[in-house]
Every structure is written in structure tokens, then in C-alpha cells.
Tab-separated table of C-alpha atoms in Angstrom:
chain	number	residue	atom	x	y	z
A	1	MET	CA	-7.645	9.040	8.639
A	2	PHE	CA	-5.889	9.899	5.416
A	3	CYS	CA	-8.253	10.427	2.513
A	4	GLY	CA	-10.688	7.567	2.641
A	5	THR	CA	-12.596	5.399	5.020
A	6	TRP	CA	-12.101	1.966	6.424
A	7	SER	CA	-14.784	-0.310	7.724
A	8	ALA	CA	-13.775	-2.917	10.282
A	9	ASP	CA	-16.161	-5.433	8.737
A	10	LYS	CA	-14.508	-5.126	5.300
A	11	GLU	CA	-11.614	-7.275	4.292
A	12	ILE	CA	-9.576	-5.915	1.441
A	13	VAL	CA	-8.217	-8.561	-0.836
A	14	MET	CA	-6.035	-7.251	-3.587
A	15	LYS	CA	-6.103	-8.541	-7.130
A	16	SER	CA	-3.303	-7.792	-9.493
A	17	PRO	CA	-4.684	-5.925	-12.523
A	18	THR	CA	-1.766	-7.072	-14.669
A	19	LYS	CA	-1.427	-10.443	-16.367
A	20	ILE	CA	1.867	-12.285	-16.599
A	21	ASP	CA	2.304	-11.101	-20.206
A	22	GLY	CA	2.044	-7.458	-19.042
A	23	SER	CA	-1.452	-6.781	-20.381
A	24	ARG	CA	-4.153	-5.418	-18.085
A	25	ARG	CA	-6.957	-7.515	-16.636
A	26	PRO	CA	-10.485	-6.116	-16.772
A	27	GLY	CA	-12.144	-5.201	-13.503
A	28	GLY	CA	-11.131	-3.309	-10.414
A	29	PRO	CA	-8.137	-4.068	-8.256
A	30	ILE	CA	-10.226	-4.848	-5.161
A	31	SER	CA	-12.468	-7.310	-6.942
A	32	GLY	CA	-11.293	-10.509	-5.323
A	33	GLN	CA	-8.500	-12.994	-5.159
A	34	ASP	CA	-5.812	-13.289	-7.776
A	35	SER	CA	-5.979	-16.973	-8.662
A	36	ALA	CA	-2.266	-17.160	-9.430
A	37	ALA	CA	-0.826	-15.269	-6.472
A	38	GLY	CA	-3.581	-15.348	-3.863
A	39	PRO	CA	-4.524	-12.360	-1.722
A	40	ARG	CA	-1.881	-9.868	-0.698
A	41	LYS	CA	-1.513	-9.350	3.034
A	42	MET	CA	-1.961	-6.035	4.798
A	43	LEU	CA	1.128	-6.892	6.820
A	44	ASP	CA	3.138	-10.100	6.568
A	45	ILE	CA	4.285	-10.573	10.162
A	46	LEU	CA	6.620	-13.449	9.288
A	47	HIS	CA	8.407	-11.274	6.735
A	48	LEU	CA	8.778	-8.487	9.289
A	49	GLU	CA	10.112	-10.877	11.937
A	50	ARG	CA	12.660	-12.237	9.460
A	51	GLN	CA	13.756	-8.704	8.610
A	52	VAL	CA	14.468	-7.874	12.274
A	53	LEU	CA	15.815	-11.336	13.172
A	54	GLY	CA	13.302	-11.599	16.021
A	55	ASP	CA	14.424	-8.346	17.711
A	56	MET	CA	11.144	-6.885	19.010
A	57	GLN	CA	12.673	-3.498	19.851
A	58	LEU	CA	13.936	-3.159	16.301
A	59	ARG	CA	10.556	-4.309	14.976
A	60	ASP	CA	8.756	-1.659	17.004
A	61	GLU	CA	11.195	1.046	15.911
A	62	LEU	CA	10.699	0.109	12.254
A	63	LEU	CA	6.926	0.116	12.728
A	64	ARG	CA	7.035	3.568	14.377
A	65	LEU	CA	9.112	4.958	11.511
A	66	TYR	CA	6.770	3.325	9.008
A	67	ALA	CA	3.725	4.809	10.767
A	68	GLU	CA	5.342	8.257	10.437
A	69	GLN	CA	5.832	7.650	6.717
A	70	LEU	CA	2.182	6.641	6.374
A	71	MET	CA	1.110	9.888	8.043
A	72	ALA	CA	3.407	12.013	5.881
A	73	LEU	CA	2.947	10.299	2.525
A	74	GLY	CA	-0.685	9.158	2.710
A	75	PRO	CA	-2.146	12.582	1.867
A	76	LEU	CA	0.274	13.000	-1.059
A	77	ILE	CA	-0.548	9.576	-2.433
A	78	CYS	CA	-4.265	10.267	-2.248
A	79	GLY	CA	-4.316	13.905	-3.312
A	80	ALA	CA	-1.182	15.117	-5.060
A	81	PRO	CA	-0.963	15.332	-8.856
A	82	GLY	CA	1.387	13.479	-11.214
A	83	GLN	CA	5.041	13.509	-10.218
A	84	ALA	CA	4.521	14.355	-6.521
A	85	ARG	CA	2.118	11.418	-6.146
A	86	SER	CA	4.449	9.134	-8.080
A	87	GLU	CA	7.429	10.044	-5.874
A	88	ALA	CA	5.429	9.578	-2.654
A	89	ALA	CA	4.132	6.232	-3.929
A	90	HIS	CA	7.681	5.154	-4.832
A	91	THR	CA	8.959	5.989	-1.341
A	92	LEU	CA	6.084	4.280	0.456
A	93	ARG	CA	6.296	1.252	-1.838
A	94	GLY	CA	9.902	0.644	-0.831
A	95	ALA	CA	9.153	1.042	2.864
A	96	SER	CA	6.112	-1.223	2.548
A	97	LEU	CA	8.099	-3.969	0.847
A	98	ALA	CA	10.749	-3.759	3.559
A	99	ILE	CA	8.303	-4.457	6.379
A	100	GLY	CA	5.952	-6.800	4.518
A	101	ALA	CA	3.004	-4.473	3.820
A	102	LEU	CA	2.399	-6.229	0.526
A	103	ALA	CA	-1.056	-4.865	-0.295
A	104	LEU	CA	0.134	-1.283	0.115
A	105	ALA	CA	3.335	-1.943	-1.826
A	106	HIS	CA	1.223	-3.237	-4.707
A	107	VAL	CA	-1.154	-0.283	-4.812
A	108	CYS	CA	1.767	2.165	-4.494
A	109	GLY	CA	3.414	0.463	-7.463
A	110	GLU	CA	0.236	0.995	-9.475
A	111	LEU	CA	0.073	4.686	-8.497
A	112	GLU	CA	3.745	5.193	-9.262
A	113	ALA	CA	3.303	3.736	-12.743
A	114	GLN	CA	0.147	5.778	-13.369
A	115	GLY	CA	1.904	8.959	-12.247
A	116	ASN	CA	4.829	8.293	-14.549
A	117	GLU	CA	2.485	7.618	-17.468
A	118	ALA	CA	0.298	10.673	-16.822
A	119	GLY	CA	3.134	13.176	-16.429
A	120	GLU	CA	3.240	16.174	-14.100
A	121	ALA	CA	-0.340	17.333	-14.603
A	122	GLY	CA	-1.856	13.842	-14.575
A	123	GLN	CA	-4.762	13.319	-12.207
A	124	GLY	CA	-5.792	9.834	-13.387
A	125	GLY	CA	-6.015	6.741	-11.268
A	126	GLU	CA	-9.005	7.789	-9.149
A	127	GLU	CA	-9.985	4.184	-8.484
A	128	THR	CA	-6.431	3.309	-7.489
A	129	ARG	CA	-6.247	6.343	-5.191
A	130	ARG	CA	-9.479	5.307	-3.473
A	131	GLU	CA	-8.032	1.834	-3.107
A	132	ALA	CA	-4.832	3.336	-1.700
A	133	ALA	CA	-6.809	5.270	0.914
A	134	LEU	CA	-8.450	2.070	2.135
A	135	VAL	CA	-5.235	0.087	2.152
A	136	ILE	CA	-3.288	2.881	3.873
A	137	GLU	CA	-5.881	3.065	6.628
A	138	GLY	CA	-6.008	-0.714	7.029
A	139	THR	CA	-2.221	-0.907	7.170
A	140	ARG	CA	-2.064	1.982	9.645
A	141	ARG	CA	-4.509	0.183	11.933
A	142	ARG	CA	-2.558	-3.072	11.718
A	143	VAL	CA	0.701	-1.282	12.547
A	144	ALA	CA	-0.984	0.421	15.522
A	145	GLU	CA	-2.247	-2.970	16.765
A	146	LEU	CA	1.254	-4.411	16.612
A	147	LEU	CA	2.725	-1.446	18.454
A	148	ARG	CA	0.140	-1.860	21.233
A	149	SER	CA	0.865	-5.583	21.633
């Protein structure tokens, strides 16, 4: 586990904290469904299958590499200050978008922006880091399930 806990009976549904005009919505990012976009998926299997053109060996290789990135970057995302957290979040966001881990890509985008705003010493974003820990663990479990199947 990275830096948080995951309960199998919980379902994380992400809600974008940003309105279309760029202003922030009140409330926490795990507070329900975004009426405009709907819930973000832990892992969009259809997106992943399109990315690998149905090649299951390639899919599994990408998932293994992604799992390694989760293990390496998860602790930085949850515990590093400012710029280090922002850079780790940027890297994991790109990898998450590539394989269809949309919930994690979203939360990494939030952490990256918060890190850039806070500067090197910035520690802010505690709620987002807790959210990241849950989403990282949920995504890790989903990737492990796919690799076992």
C-alpha cells in the first residue's frame, strides 16, 4: 500500500472541482458524480484495448510497466513536497492517460497544479493527496486483477 487505505466496499467516484469557466466548485473532489462529465473510471478497459490494438501481450507489458510506475511514484505523490510531488504527478498523469486510468490522471493533474502554485516548499493539497492515495491503491488493484486474468 502506498500512503493510504482502500476499502473493497468503497467505490470512488471522482468529481471535478473545476467549473467550465475555470473557477473552483465548493466541496471535496470525492463527493459524488460530476453531472456534466459523469464519474471517472479507475481504468477504462476499452481505451486500453484501443491503445494496444487488441494485442494482449502488449497490454500486459504496458500494465506491468505502469504498475512499476505506481510503486515508484506513489510515495512521492503522497509525501514529497512542492516540485518533487508536482513532477511525480506530471509523470504519472501522462502514464495514466495513456492506459485509461482516468481517475488517477485527474487527481495527478490537481496535485501537479497545486505543486506548481505552492512552489518548492509547498505542502498544501492534503485532501487531494489523501484522495490520490485511495485512487492509486484502487488503480493498483485493478491493474493487478487484469494482469492475473
